[in-house]
Short mmCIF file of C-alpha atoms in Angstrom, two decimals:
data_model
loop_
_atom_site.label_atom_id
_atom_site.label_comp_id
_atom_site.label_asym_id
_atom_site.label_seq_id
_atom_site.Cartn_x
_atom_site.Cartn_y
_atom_site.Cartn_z
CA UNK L 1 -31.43 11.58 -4.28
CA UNK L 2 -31.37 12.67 -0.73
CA UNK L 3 -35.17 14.18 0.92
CA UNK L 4 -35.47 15.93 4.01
CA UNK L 5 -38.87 15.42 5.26
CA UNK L 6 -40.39 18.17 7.43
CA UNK L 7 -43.74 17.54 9.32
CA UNK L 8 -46.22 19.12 9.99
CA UNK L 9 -46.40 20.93 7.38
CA UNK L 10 -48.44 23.59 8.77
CA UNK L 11 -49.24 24.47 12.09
CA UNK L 12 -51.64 26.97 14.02
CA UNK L 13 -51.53 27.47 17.73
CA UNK L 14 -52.26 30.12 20.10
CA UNK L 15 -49.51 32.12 22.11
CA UNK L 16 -47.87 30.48 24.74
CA UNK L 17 -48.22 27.17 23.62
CA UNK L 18 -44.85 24.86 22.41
CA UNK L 19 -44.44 23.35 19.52
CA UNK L 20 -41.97 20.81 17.68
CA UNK L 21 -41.00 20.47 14.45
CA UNK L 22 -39.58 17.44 12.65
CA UNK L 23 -37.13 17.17 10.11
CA UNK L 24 -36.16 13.52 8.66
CA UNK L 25 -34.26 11.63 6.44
CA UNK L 26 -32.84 8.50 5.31
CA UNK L 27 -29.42 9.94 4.27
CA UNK L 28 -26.98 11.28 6.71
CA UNK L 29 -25.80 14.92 6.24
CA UNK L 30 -22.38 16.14 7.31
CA UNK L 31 -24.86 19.17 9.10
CA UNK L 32 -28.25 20.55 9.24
CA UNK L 33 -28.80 24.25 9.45
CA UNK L 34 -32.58 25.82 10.30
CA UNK L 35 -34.17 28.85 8.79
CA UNK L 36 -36.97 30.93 9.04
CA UNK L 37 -38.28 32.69 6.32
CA UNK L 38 -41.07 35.74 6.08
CA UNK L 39 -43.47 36.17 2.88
CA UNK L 40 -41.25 38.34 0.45
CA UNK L 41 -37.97 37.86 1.98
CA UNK L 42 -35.04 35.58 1.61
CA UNK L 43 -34.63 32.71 4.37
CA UNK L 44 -32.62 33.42 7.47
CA UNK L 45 -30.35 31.52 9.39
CA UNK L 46 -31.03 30.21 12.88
CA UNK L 47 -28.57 27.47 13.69
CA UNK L 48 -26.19 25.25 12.00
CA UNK L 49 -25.37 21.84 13.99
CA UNK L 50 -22.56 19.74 13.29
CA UNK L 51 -22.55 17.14 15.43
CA UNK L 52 -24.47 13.86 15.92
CA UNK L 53 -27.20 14.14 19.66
CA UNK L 54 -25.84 18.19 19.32
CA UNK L 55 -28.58 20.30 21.26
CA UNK L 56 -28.36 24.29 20.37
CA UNK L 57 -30.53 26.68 22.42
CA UNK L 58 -31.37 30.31 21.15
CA UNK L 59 -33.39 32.01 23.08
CA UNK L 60 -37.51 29.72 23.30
CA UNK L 61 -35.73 27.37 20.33
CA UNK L 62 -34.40 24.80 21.06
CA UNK L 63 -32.75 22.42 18.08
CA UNK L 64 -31.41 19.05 18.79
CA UNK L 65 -29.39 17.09 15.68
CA UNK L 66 -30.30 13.12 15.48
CA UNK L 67 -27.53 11.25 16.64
CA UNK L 68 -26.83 9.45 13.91
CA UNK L 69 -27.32 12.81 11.63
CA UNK L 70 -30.41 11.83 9.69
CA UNK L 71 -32.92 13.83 11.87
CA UNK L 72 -33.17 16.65 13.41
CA UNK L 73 -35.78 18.98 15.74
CA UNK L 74 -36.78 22.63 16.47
CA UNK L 75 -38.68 23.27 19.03
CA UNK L 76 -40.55 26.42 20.38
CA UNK L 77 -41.56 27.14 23.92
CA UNK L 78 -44.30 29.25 24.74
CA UNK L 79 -44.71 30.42 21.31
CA UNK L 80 -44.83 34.48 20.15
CA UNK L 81 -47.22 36.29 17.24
CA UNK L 82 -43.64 36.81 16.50
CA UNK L 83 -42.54 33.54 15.59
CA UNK L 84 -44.82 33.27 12.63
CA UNK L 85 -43.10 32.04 9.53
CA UNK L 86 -41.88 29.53 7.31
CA UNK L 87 -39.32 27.26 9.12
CA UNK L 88 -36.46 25.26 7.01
CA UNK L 89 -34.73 22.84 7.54
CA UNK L 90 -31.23 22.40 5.50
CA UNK L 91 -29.11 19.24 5.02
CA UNK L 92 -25.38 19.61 3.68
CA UNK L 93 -24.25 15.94 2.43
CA UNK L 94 -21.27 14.23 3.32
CA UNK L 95 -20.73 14.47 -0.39
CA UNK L 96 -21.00 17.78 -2.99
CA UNK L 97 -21.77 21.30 -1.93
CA UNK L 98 -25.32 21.95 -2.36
CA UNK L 99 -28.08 22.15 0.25
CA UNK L 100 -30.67 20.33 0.45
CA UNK L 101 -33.92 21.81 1.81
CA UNK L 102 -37.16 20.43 3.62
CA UNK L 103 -40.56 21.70 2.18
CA UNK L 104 -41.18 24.19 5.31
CA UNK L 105 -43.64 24.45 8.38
CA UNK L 106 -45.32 27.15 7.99
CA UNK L 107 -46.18 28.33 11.49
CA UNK L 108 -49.48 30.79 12.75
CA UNK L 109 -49.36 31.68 16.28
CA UNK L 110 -52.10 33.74 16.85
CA UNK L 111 -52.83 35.80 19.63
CA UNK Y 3 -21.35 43.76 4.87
CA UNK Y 4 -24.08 45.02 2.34
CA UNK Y 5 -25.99 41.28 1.73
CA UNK Y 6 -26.98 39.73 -1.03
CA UNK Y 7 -29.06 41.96 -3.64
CA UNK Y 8 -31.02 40.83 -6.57
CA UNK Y 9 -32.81 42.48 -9.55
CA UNK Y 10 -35.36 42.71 -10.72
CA UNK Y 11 -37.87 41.67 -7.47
CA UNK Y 12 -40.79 41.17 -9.67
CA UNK Y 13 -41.14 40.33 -13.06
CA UNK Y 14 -44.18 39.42 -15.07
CA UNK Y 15 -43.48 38.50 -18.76
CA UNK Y 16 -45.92 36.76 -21.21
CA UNK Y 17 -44.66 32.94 -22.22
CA UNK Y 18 -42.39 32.21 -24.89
CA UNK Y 19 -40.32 35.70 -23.52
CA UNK Y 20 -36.72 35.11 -21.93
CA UNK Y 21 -36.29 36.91 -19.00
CA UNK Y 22 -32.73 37.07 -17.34
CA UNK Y 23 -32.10 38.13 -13.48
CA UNK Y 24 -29.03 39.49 -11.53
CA UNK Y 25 -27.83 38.23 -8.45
CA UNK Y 26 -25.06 40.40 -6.41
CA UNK Y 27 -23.12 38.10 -3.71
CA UNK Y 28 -21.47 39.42 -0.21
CA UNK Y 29 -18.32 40.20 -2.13
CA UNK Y 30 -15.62 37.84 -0.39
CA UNK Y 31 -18.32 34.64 -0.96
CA UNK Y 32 -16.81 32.48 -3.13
CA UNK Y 33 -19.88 30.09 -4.00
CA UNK Y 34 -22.81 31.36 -5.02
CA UNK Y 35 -26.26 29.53 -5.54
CA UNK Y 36 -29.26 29.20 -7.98
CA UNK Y 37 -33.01 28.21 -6.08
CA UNK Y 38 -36.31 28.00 -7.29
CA UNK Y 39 -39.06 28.40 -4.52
CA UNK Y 40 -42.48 28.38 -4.71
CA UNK Y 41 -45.57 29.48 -2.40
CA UNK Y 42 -45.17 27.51 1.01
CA UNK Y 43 -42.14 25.26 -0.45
CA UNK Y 44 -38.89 24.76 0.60
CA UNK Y 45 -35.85 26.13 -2.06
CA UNK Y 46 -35.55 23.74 -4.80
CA UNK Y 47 -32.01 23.62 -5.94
CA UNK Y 48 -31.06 24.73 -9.41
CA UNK Y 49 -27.05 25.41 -9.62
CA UNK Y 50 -23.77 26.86 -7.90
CA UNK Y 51 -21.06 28.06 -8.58
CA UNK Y 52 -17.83 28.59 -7.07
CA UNK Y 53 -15.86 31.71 -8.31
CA UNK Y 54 -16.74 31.66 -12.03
CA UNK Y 55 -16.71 27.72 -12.30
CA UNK Y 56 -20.52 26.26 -12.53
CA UNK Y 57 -19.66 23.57 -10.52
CA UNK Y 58 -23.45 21.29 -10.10
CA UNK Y 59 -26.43 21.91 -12.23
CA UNK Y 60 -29.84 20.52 -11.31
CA UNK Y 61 -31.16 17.49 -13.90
CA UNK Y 62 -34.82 19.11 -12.82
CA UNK Y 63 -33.24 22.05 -14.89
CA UNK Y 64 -33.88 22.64 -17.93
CA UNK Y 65 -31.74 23.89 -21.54
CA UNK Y 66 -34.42 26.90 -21.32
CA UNK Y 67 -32.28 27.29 -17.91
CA UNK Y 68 -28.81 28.98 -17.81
CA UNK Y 69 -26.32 30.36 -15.42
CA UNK Y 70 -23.41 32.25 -15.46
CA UNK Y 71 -21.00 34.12 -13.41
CA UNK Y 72 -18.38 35.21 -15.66
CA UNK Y 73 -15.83 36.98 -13.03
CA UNK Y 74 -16.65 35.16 -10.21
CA UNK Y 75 -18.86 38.02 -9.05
CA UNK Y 76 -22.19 39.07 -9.71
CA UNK Y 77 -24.04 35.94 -11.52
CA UNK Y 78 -27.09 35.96 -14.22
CA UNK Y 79 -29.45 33.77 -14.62
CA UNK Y 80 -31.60 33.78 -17.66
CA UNK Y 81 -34.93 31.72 -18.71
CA UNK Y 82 -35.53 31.32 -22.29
CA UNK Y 83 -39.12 30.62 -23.85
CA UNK Y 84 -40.64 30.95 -20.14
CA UNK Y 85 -43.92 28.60 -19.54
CA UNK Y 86 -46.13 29.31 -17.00
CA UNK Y 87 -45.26 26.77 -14.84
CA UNK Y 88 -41.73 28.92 -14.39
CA UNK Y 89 -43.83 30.98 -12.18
CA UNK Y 90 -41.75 30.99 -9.00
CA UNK Y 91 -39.70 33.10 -6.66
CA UNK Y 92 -35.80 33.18 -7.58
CA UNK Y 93 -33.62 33.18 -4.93
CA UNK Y 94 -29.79 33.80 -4.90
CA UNK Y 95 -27.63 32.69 -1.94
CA UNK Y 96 -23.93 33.15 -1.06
CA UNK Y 97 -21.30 31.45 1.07
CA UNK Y 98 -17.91 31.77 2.27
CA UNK Y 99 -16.89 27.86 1.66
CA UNK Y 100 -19.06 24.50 1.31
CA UNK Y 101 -19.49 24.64 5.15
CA UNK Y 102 -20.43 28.17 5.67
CA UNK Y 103 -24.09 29.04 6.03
CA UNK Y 104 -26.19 30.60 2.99
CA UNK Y 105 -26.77 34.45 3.12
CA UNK Y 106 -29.92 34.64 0.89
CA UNK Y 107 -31.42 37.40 -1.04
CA UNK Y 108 -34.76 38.98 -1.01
CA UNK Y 109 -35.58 37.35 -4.27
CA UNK Y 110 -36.74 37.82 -7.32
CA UNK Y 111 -40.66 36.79 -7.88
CA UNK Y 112 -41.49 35.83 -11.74
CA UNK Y 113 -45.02 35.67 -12.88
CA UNK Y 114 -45.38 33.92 -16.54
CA UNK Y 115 -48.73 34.85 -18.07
#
């Protein structure tokens, strides 16, 4: 059975500080996609990345794919009340068609 | 593009009920997903399906667990005899292809008493 691994599970910081998430595994995934997710809602897409030492910048995030697609890493510059939430991480497996999901950060910033 | 809806968004039923939930896709997705979430988890697959074909079912599933989509549209799934440890949000995702990303739906949050 393939496990993604996210740490830290939860994290609390002030605004303006960075943070980094982790998300790990001992299988290799044909992708890894990131959401964020807010109580009562459905998760949300951030990025999908494809390709092993792939870097994708939106915005403060920044998302980097392991090179040898087993990890994977979001971080957050100077962190926003608005970037509270639950963060996923998503692995798609070189083999079948379901993903496979992390157990969440769930992020405070507080102001 | 009207997202994905699904019905009820609560539900609280007493154990040993079945309870059954809808799940509308983005209309052109052709695979269409079953997860199980619960407070501060990550989605815990369940099943998918692509058009009407149920195509992977969970072993953490189970026979008090069943899916369908019987067009290859809107999908069902339905919980018989609930326990209270089926006390969990639902959530119903589509997707273009295998590669595409999930579109998810608000949920729908089932409380067993």
């Amino acid at each position: 059975t393939q496990l993604l691994e996210q740490s830290p599970q939860f994290l609390s910081i002030q605004e303006g500080e960075n943070l980094t998430v982790y998300c790990n595994s001992s299988s290799v995934f044909s992708s890894l996609q990131w959401y964020r997710q807010e109580p009562g809602e459905g998760p949300v897409l951030l990025v999908t990345v494809v390709t092993g030492g792939e870097v994708k910048k939106l915005k403060r995030l920044t998302f980097q794919f392991g090179d040898a697609r087993k990890d994977s890493s979001l971080h957050i510059t100077a962190a926003q009340t608005g970037d509270t939430g639950l963060y996923l991480c998503a692995g798609l497996p070189n083999q079948g068609g379901k993903l496979i999901f992390g157990q969440g950060t769930e992020l405070s910033v507080k102001p | 593009d009207t997202g994905v809806s699904q019905d009820p968004r609560h539900k609280i039923t007493k154990r040993g009920q079945n309870v059954t939930f809808r799940c509308d896709p983005i209309s052109e997705h052709n695979r269409l997903y079953w997860y199980r979430q619960t407070l501060g988890q990550g989605p815990e697959f369940l099943t998918y399906f692509q058009n009407e074909a149920q195509l992977e079912k969970s072993r953490l599933l189970s026979d008090r667990f069943s899916a369908e989509r019987p067009k290859g549209s809107f999908s069902t799934l339905e919980i018989q005899r609930t326990e209270q440890g089926d006390s969990a949000m639902y959530l119903c995702a589509s997707s273009q292809t295998r590669d595409s990303p999930l579109h998810f739906g608000n949920g729908t949050r089932l409380t067993v008493t």
